[in-house]
XYZ file of C-alpha atoms in Angstrom:
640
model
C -48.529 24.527 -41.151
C -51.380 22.777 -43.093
C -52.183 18.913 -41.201
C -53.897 16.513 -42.331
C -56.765 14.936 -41.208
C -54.751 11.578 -40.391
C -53.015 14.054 -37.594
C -55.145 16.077 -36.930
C -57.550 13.473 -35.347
C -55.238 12.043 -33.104
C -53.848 14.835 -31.626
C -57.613 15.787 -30.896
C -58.486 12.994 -29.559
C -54.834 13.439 -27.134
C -55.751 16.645 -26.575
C -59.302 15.919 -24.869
C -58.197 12.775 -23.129
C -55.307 15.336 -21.438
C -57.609 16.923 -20.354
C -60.327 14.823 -19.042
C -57.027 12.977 -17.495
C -55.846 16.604 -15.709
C -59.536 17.106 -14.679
C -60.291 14.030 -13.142
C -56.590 13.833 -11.378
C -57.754 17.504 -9.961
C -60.652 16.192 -8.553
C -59.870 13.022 -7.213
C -56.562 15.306 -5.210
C -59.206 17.775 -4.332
C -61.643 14.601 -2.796
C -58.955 12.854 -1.097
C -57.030 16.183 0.389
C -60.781 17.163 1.426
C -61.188 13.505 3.140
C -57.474 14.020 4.474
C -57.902 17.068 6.170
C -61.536 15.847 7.525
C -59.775 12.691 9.139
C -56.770 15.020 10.567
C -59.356 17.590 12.234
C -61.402 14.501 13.633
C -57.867 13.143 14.564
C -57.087 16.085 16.364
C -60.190 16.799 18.346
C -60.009 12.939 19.617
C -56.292 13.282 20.222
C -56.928 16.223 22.442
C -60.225 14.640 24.372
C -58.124 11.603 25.184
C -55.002 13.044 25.883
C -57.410 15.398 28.475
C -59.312 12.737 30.007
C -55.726 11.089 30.675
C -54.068 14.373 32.478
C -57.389 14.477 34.494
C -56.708 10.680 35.451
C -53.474 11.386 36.731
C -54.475 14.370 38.794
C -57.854 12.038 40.288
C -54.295 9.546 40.959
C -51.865 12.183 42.658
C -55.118 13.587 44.608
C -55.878 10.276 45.589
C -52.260 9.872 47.079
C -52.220 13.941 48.471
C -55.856 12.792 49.915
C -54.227 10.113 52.333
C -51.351 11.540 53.056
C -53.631 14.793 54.423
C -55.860 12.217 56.632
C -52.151 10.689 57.768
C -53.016 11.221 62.141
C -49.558 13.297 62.183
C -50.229 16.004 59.824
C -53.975 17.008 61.272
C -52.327 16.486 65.101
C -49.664 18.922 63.640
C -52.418 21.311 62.156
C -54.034 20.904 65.239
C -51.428 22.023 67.796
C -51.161 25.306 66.781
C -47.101 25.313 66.740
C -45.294 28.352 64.931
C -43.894 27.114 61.736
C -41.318 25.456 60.761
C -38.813 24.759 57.877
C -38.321 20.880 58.332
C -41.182 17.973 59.236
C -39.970 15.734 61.855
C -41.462 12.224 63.365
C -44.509 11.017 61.845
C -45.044 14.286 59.924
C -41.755 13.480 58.137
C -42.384 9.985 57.418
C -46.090 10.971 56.146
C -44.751 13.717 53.707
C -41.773 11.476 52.289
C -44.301 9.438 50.809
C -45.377 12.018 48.190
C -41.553 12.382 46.907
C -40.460 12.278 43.288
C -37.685 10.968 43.015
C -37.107 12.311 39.736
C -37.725 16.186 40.488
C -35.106 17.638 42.029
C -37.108 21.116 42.289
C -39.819 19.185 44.165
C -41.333 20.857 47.124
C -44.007 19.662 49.927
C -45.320 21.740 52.728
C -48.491 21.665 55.188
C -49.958 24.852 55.332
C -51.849 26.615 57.783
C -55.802 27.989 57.100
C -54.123 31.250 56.437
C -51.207 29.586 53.695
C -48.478 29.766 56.154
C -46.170 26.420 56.535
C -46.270 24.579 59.079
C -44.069 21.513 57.827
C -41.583 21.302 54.608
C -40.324 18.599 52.704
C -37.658 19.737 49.825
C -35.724 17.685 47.936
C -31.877 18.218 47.353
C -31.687 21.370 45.424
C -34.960 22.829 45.765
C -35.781 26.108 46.069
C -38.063 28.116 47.851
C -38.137 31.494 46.779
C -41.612 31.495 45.117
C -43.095 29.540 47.470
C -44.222 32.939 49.948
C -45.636 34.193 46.740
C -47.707 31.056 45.725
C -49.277 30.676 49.278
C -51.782 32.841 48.935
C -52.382 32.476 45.108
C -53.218 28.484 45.634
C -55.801 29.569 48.784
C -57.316 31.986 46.301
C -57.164 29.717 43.684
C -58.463 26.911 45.713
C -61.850 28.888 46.692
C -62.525 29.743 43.496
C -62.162 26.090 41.651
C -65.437 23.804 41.761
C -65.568 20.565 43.776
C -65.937 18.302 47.052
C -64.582 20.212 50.148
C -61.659 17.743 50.397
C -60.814 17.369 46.659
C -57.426 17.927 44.949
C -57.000 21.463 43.507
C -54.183 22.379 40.809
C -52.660 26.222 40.372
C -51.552 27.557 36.574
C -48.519 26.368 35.242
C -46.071 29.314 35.851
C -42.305 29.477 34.692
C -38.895 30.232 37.050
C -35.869 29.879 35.299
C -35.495 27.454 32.348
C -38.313 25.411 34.775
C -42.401 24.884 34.367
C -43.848 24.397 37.704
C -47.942 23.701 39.203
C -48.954 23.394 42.191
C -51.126 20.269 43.816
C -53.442 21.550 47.124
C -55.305 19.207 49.038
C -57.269 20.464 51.434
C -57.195 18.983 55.261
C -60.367 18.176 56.105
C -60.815 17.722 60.365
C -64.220 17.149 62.047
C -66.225 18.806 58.544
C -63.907 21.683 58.683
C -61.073 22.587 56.570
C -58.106 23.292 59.001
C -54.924 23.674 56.627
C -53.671 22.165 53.160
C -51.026 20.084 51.807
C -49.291 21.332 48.900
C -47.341 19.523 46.856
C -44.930 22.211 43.650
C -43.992 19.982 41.509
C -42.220 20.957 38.189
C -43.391 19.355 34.828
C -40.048 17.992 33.673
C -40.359 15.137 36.182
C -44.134 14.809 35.925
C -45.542 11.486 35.101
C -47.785 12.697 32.605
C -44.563 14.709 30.843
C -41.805 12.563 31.332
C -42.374 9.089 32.172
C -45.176 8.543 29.749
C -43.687 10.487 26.925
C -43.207 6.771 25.174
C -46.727 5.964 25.298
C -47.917 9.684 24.845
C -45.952 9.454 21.464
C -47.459 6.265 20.373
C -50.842 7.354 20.736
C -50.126 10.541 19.278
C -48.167 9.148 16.157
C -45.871 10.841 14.191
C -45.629 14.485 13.526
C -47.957 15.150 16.288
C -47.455 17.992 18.952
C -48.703 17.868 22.583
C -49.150 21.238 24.480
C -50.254 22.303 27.997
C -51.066 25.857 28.497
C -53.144 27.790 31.215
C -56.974 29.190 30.907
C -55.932 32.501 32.777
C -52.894 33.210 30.395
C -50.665 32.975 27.199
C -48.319 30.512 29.339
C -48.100 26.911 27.096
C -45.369 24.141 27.515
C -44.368 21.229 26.232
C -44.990 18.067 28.896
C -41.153 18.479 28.795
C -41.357 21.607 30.738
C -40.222 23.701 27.100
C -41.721 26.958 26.616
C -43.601 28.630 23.451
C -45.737 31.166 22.067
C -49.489 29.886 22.279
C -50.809 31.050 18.497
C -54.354 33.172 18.918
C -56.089 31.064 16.192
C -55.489 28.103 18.617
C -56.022 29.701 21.687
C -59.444 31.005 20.673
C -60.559 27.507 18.795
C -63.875 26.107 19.689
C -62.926 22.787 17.516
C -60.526 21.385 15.100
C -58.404 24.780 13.059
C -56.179 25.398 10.474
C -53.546 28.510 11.421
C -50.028 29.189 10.300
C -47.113 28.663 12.852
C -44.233 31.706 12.004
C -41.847 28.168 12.977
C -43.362 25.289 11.500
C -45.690 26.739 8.818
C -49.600 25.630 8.192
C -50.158 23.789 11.134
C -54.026 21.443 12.072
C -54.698 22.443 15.461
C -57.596 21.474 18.246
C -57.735 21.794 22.193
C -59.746 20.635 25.188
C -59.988 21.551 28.795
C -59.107 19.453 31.592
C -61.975 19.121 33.668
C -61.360 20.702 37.775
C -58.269 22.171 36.461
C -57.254 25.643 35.072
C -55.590 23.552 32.193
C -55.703 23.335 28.587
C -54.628 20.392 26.062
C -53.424 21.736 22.745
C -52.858 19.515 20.206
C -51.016 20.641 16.608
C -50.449 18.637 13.726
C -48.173 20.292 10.610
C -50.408 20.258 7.222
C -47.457 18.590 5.550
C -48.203 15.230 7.530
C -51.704 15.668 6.823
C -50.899 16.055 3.070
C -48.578 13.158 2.595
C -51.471 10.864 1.447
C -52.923 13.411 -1.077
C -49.305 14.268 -2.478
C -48.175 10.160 -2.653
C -52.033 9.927 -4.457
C -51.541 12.514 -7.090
C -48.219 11.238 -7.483
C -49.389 7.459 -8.743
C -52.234 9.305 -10.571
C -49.661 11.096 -13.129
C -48.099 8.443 -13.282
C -51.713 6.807 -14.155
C -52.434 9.320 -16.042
C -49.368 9.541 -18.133
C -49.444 5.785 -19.121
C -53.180 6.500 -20.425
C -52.244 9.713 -22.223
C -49.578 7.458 -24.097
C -51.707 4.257 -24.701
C -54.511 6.762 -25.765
C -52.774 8.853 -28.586
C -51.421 5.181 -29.826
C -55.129 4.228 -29.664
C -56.127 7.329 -31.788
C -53.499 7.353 -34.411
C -54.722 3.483 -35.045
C -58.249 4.761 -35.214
C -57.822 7.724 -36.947
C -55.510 5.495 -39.884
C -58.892 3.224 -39.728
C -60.770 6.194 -40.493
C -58.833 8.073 -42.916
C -57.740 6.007 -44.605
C -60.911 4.873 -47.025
C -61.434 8.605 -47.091
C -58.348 9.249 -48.820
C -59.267 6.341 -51.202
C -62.619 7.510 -51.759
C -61.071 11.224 -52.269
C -58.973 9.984 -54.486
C -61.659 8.096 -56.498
C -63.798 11.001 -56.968
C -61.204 13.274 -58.340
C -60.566 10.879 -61.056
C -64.179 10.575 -61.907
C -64.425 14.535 -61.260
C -61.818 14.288 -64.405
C -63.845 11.750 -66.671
C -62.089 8.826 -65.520
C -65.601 6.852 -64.468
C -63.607 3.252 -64.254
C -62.412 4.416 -61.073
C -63.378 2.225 -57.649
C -62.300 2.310 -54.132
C -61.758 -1.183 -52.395
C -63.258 -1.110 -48.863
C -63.254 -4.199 -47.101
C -65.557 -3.013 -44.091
C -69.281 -3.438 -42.628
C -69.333 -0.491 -41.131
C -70.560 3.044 -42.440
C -67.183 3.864 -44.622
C -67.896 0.150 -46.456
C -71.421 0.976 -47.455
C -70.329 4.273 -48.437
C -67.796 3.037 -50.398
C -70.273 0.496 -51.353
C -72.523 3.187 -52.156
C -69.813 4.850 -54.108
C -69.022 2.452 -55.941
C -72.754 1.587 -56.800
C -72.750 5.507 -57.772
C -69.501 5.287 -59.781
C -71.149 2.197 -61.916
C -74.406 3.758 -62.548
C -72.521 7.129 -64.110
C -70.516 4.589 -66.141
C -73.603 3.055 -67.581
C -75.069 5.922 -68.001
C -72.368 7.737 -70.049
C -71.866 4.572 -71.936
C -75.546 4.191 -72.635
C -75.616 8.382 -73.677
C -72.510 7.984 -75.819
C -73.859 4.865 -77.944
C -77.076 6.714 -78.155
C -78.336 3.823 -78.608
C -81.657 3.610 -76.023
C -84.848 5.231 -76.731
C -86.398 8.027 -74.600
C -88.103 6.151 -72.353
C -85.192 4.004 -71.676
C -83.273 7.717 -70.782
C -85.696 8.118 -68.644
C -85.481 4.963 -66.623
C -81.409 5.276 -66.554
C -82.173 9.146 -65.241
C -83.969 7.861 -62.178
C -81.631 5.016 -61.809
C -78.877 7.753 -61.462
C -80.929 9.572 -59.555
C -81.579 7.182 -57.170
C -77.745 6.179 -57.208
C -77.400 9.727 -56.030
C -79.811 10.122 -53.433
C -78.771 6.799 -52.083
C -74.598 8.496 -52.219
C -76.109 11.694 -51.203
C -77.542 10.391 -48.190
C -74.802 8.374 -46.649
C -72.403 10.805 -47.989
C -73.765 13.444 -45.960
C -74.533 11.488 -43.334
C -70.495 10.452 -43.149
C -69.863 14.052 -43.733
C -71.762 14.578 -40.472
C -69.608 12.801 -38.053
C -65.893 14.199 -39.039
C -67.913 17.954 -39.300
C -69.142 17.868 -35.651
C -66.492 17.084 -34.454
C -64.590 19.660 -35.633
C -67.354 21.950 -34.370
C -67.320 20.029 -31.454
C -63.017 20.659 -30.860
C -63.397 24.233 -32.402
C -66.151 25.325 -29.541
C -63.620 23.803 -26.918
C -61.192 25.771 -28.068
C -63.547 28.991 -28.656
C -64.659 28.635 -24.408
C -60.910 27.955 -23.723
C -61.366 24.379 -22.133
C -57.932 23.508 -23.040
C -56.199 27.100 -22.798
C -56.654 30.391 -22.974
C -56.541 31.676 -26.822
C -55.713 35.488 -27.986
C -57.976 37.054 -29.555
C -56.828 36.358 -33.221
C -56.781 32.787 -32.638
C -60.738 33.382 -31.322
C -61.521 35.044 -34.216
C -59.630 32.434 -36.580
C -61.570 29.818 -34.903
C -64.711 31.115 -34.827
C -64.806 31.880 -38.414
C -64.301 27.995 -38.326
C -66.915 27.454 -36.564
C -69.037 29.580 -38.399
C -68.045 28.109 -41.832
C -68.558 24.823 -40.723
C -72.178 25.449 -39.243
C -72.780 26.645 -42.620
C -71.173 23.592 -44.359
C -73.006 21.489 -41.906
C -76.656 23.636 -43.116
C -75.621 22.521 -46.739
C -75.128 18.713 -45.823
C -78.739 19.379 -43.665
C -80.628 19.848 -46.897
C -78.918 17.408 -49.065
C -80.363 14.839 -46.480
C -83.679 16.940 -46.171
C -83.901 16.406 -50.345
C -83.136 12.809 -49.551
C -84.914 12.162 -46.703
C -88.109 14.334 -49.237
C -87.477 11.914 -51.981
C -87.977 9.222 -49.395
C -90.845 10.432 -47.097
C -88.972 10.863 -43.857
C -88.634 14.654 -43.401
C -88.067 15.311 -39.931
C -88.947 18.807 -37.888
C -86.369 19.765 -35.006
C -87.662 22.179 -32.516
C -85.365 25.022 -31.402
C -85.708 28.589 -29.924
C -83.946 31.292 -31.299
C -84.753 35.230 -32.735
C -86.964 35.046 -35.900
C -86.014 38.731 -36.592
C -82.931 37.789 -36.109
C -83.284 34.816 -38.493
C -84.900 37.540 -40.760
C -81.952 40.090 -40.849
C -79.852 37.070 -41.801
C -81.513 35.819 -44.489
C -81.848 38.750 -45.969
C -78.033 39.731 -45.369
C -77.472 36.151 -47.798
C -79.976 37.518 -50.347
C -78.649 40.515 -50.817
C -75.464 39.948 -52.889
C -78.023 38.405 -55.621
C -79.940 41.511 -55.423
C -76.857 43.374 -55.669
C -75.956 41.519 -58.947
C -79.237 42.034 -60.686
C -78.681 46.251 -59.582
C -82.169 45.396 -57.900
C -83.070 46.657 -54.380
C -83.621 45.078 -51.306
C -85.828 46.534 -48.464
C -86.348 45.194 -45.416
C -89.027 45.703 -43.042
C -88.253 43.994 -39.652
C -89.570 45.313 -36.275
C -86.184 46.563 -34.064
C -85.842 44.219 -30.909
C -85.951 40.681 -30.942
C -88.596 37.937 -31.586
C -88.107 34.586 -29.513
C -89.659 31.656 -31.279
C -89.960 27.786 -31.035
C -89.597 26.782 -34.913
C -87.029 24.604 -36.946
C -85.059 28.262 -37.870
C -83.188 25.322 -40.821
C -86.343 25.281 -42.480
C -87.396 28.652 -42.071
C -84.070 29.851 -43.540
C -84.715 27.701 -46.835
C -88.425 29.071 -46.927
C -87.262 32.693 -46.856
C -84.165 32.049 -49.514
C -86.061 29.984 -51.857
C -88.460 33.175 -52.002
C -86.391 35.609 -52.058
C -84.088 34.289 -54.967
C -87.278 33.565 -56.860
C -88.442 37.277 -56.418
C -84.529 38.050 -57.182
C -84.646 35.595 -60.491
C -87.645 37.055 -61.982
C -86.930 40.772 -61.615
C -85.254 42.711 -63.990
C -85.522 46.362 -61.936
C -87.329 47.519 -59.407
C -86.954 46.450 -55.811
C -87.717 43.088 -54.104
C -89.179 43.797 -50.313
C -89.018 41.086 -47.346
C -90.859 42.023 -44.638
C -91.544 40.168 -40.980
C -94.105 40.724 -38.016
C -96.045 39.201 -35.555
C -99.869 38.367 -36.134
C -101.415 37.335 -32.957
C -99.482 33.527 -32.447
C -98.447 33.192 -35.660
C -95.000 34.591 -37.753
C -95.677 35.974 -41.146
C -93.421 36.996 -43.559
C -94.117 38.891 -46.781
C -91.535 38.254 -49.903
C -92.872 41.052 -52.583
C -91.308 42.140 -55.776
C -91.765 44.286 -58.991
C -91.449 41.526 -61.650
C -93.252 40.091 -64.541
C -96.363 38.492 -62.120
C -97.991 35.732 -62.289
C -100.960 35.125 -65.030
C -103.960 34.466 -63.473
C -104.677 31.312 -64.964
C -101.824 30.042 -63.493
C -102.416 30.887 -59.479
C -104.249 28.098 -58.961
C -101.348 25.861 -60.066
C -98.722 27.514 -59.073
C -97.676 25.236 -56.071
C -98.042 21.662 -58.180
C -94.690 19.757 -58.029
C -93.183 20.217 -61.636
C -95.699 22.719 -62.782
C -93.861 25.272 -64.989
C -95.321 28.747 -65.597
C -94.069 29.916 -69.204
C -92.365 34.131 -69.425
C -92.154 35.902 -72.314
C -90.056 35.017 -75.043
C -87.516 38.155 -74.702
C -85.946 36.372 -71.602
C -85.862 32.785 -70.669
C -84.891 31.317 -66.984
C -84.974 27.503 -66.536
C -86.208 25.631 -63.625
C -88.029 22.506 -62.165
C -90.706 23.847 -61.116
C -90.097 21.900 -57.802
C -88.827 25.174 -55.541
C -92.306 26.058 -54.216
C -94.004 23.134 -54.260
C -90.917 22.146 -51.734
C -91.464 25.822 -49.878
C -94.893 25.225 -49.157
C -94.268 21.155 -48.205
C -91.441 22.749 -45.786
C -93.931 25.404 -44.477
C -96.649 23.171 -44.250
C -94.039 20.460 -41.931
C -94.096 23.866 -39.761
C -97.572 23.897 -39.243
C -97.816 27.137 -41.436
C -98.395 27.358 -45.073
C -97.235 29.751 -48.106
C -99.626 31.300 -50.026
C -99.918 33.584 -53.293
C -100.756 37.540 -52.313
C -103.353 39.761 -54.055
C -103.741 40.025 -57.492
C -103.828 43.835 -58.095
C -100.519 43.974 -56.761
C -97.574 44.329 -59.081
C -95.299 41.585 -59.823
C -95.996 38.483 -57.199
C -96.230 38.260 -53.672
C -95.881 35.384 -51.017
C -97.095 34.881 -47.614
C -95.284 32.764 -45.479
C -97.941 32.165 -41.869
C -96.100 29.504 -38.945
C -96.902 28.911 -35.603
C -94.414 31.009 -33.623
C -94.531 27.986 -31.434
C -94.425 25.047 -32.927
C -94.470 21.443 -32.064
C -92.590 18.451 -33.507
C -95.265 17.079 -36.127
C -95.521 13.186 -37.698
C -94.419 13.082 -41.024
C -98.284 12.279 -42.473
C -99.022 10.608 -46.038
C -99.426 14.056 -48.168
C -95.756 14.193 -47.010
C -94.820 10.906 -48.315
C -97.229 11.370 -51.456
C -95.347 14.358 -52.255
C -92.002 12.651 -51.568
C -93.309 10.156 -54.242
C -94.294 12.153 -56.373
C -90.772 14.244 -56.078
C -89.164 11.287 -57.046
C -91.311 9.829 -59.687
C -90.723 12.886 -61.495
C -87.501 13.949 -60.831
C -85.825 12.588 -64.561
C -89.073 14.806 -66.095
C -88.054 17.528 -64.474
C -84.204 17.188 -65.216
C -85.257 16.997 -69.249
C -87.862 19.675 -69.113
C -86.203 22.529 -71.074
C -88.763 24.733 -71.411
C -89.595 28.414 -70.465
C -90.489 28.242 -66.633
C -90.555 30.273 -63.662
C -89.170 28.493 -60.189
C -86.655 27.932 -57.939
């Protein structure tokens, strides 16, 4: 389906701000999740610092109140007396161990143990049981030698699970005279801790929501909630040395960080689901389509306005010069603007007049020579003046679409199949030869004017060489005439404008091609030292002598023999040797015991950009002076 350029701007224009809008979006998500997940890890890791400094307060608190119940005058005169053991405290013993009670835990447990972990005093609440406490005895004494700190400081045992229950252990030790002479331990099961139960509120509000607290031990797998609640502690967490990211088989990706509790064999685990910690990012990307969405809309309205603004004098002025193409030279285009489509349709119209007069002034005949002459170089000025901002309009639409067609070629917008890539860069490759033709319509301009500009560029000048020669030889072909080539294999890197050197090489070689009727016409390329030089040879009618000297004057015309006759301007290597000479190079005419003619074309293979100096505007001048000479000259010449 053929579309216009009216459509096919816009939906350009659409296309790239999609996806500088889907780009940007992807980033700015990517940013913010990155800052997201940086704030939940440092959440974490503070989360599970505090919440360990705050467990450790509580056990400094409950060894604080085990510490003066143990120096309670009862318990060390019971530890003291040496009495077998017994199942219930009585007197002061009694009153001393009733005031570590829990009310809240049921399953709570208090004893006063001998130096060898036998009991010497109990205090159970209603239902509590003592089957594990034989078992734990020993454990806490072994436990209790092995944890750091003051002789008469607090020690705590693993968490360890009966039943449906979590239960630890609190030993302090009994401290008589310097010497350690029996414990009080105080079982009490997690459910009805402080830290677990009663504080749960404020544990919750620190936390926030969607925020897991865990205890677990350092000797096992064993982790709780501060409910008392089993689960599985995940080996990514358990093995964390800071802030992780693991995958829970229950609650999916999960942020997770822990921290010991200091003089205890506990662990604080905190775990955070990634879905909390992507809210943010998700809600962001959210109100950026929706952004982006509203700009994609305002956008292509935006475009299709500009594009009308643009396309539209170019349909006039299309329009116009098909009716002029068809003899209709009354024809104008009416562009209000200041911009570059109003002085090109200024310029157009200025073009359009000039023709007029000058077909008028032909068909009345009724001017002398002289005042031909004058009307030719007003007409040829008209053009160059058309030429120039034609081409230079011509510029902006064309690299753009080489500009949209390389996009698609590298698949910024989508992938492509491989017909489309080949469709496209055909494209591509006719427009960089469209935009080469507009390139020397300004370079004749900008010669007529004295502004010829050089632009640097590496690239392969045997590669350059194979090319040129691959555009010659159809000519050749035509003619039935030969063409050899003699370019080294590998390539050549150079620093040259390859524009020029292209026109150099063509305006040769269809010179040698013009003025050959058989034979062969050889190009040939090497390197001499720093310099490129290229050989253009044929096997035609030669250049007389007299004539050798002259043969690079603009305008000057070398006369053939009468059986064949080839016109010209005489201006094609006068222009060759101007564009070699912008180069740093130069062209000049080979031996003259050589059949037919030969040219040498010598450049720096490294150029640099060069001021455009006054032989270059003299011979711009002198181009132009004489260009309505050269366009009446009708005699015998040989040239480009």
């Amino acid at each position: 389906m053929y579309l216009t350029l009216e459509r096919k701007l816009p939906l350009l224009i659409s296309g790239l701000i999609l996806v500088v809008l889907l780009v940007s979006s992807g980033a700015a998500y990517l940013e913010v999740e990155r800052s997201a997940t940086a704030t939940a890890n440092e959440r974490v890791t503070s989360l599970s610092r505090q919440l360990a400094d705050m467990i450790q307060a509580s056990v400094v608190v409950r060894g604080a109140l085990l510490r003066r119940v143990a120096n309670d005058t009862a318990v060390r005169r019971l530890l003291r007396s040496g009495r077998s053991p017994a199942h219930q405290a009585s007197g002061g013993v009694d009153v001393a161990l009733e005031r570590l009670v829990v009310p809240t835990d049921s399953a709570g447990l208090i004893e006063v143990w001998d130096q060898s972990g036998h009991p010497r005093a109990r205090r159970a609440s209603t239902i509590a049981t003592t089957e594990d406490a034989e078992s734990a005895q020993r454990e806490m004494l072994v436990s209790h030698e092995s944890q750091p700190g003051a002789l008469d400081s607090v020690r705590t045992s693993p968490f360890y699970a009966r039943g449906d229950s979590v239960f630890t252990w609190y030993v302090q030790p009994v401290v008589d005279g310097g010497l350690t002479i029996g414990y009080l331990a105080q079982r009490i099961r997690l459910a009805s801790d402080p830290t677990s139960k009663a504080a749960q509120h404020g544990l919750r509000e620190i936390m926030g929501p969607g925020v897991d607290l865990y205890l677990a031990n350092n000797s096992n797998d064993l982790r709780t909630t501060t409910t008392g609640e089993l689960s599985r502690q995940p080996p990514a967490l358990k093995l964390a040395r800071g802030p992780v990211q693991y995958r829970d088989p229950a609650t999916g990706d999960m942020l997770g960080a822990r921290a010991a509790i200091a003089n205890a064999p506990w662990i604080v685990e905190i775990a955070m689901p990634r879905a909390t910690m992507l809210e943010r990012p998700i809600a962001f990307l959210r109100r950026m389509s929706i952004v982006a969405l509203v700009t994609l809309v305002v956008g292509a309205l935006i475009a299709w306005v500009i594009s009308r603004q643009v396309t539209k004098p170019l349909v006039e002025l299309t329009h116009a010069t098909n009716a002029i193409s068809t003899g209709e030279y009354a024809s104008r285009v009416q562009i209000s603007r200041r911009d570059e489509l109003g002085k090109l349709g200024d310029a157009f119209n200025l073009m359009a007049a000039r023709i007029s007069e000058a077909r008028a002034a032909i068909e009345s005949q009724s001017e002398n020579a002289e005042s031909a002459r004058r009307e030719a170089v007003a007409a040829s000025q008209a053009k160059s003046d058309f030429l120039a901002v034609m081409s230079h309009e011509l510029r902006t639409p064309l690299n753009a679409i080489l500009g949209f067609s390389s996009l698609l070629i590298d698949q910024v917008t989508g992938p492509i199949t491989e017909q489309q890539h080949a469709q496209l860069t055909r494209i591509r490759s006719g427009g960089q030869h469209l935009l080469s033709l507009i390139d020397e319509i300004l370079s004749l301009s900008r010669l007529e004017a004295g502004k010829e500009e050089v632009r640097i560029e590496m690239n392969d000048a045997f590669l350059l060489t194979r090319e040129t020669a691959a555009l010659a030889e159809p000519m050749a072909a035509l003619k039935g005439l030969a063409l050899v080539t003699r370019i080294p294999s590998g390539t050549c890197e150079a620093r040259s404008d390859f524009t020029k050197l292209r026109q150099i090489l063509l305006n040769l070689l269809s010179n040698a091609i013009k003025f050959t009727n058989e034979g062969e016409v050889t190009l040939a390329v090497r390197v001499d030292g720093d310099e490129l030089l290229w050989t253009v040879s044929d096997t035609g009618i030669g250049i007389a002598e007299n004539d050798r000297t002259r043969i690079f004057e603009p305008f000057f015309q070398v006369e053939m023999s009468k059986a064949r006759r080839v016109a010209g301007t005489g201006l094609g290597l006068s222009v060759t040797r101007h564009l070699a000479q912008l180069l740093g190079g130069d062209v000049e005419l080979g031996r003259e015991d050589a059949p037919g003619a030969t040219f040498e074309v010598r450049v720096p293979r490294h150029a640099e950009r060069r001021a455009f100096g006054d032989a270059d505007r003299d011979t711009g001048e002198r181009l132009k002076m004489s260009g309505a000479a050269a366009a009446s000259n009708s005699s015998n010449v040989k040239g480009v």
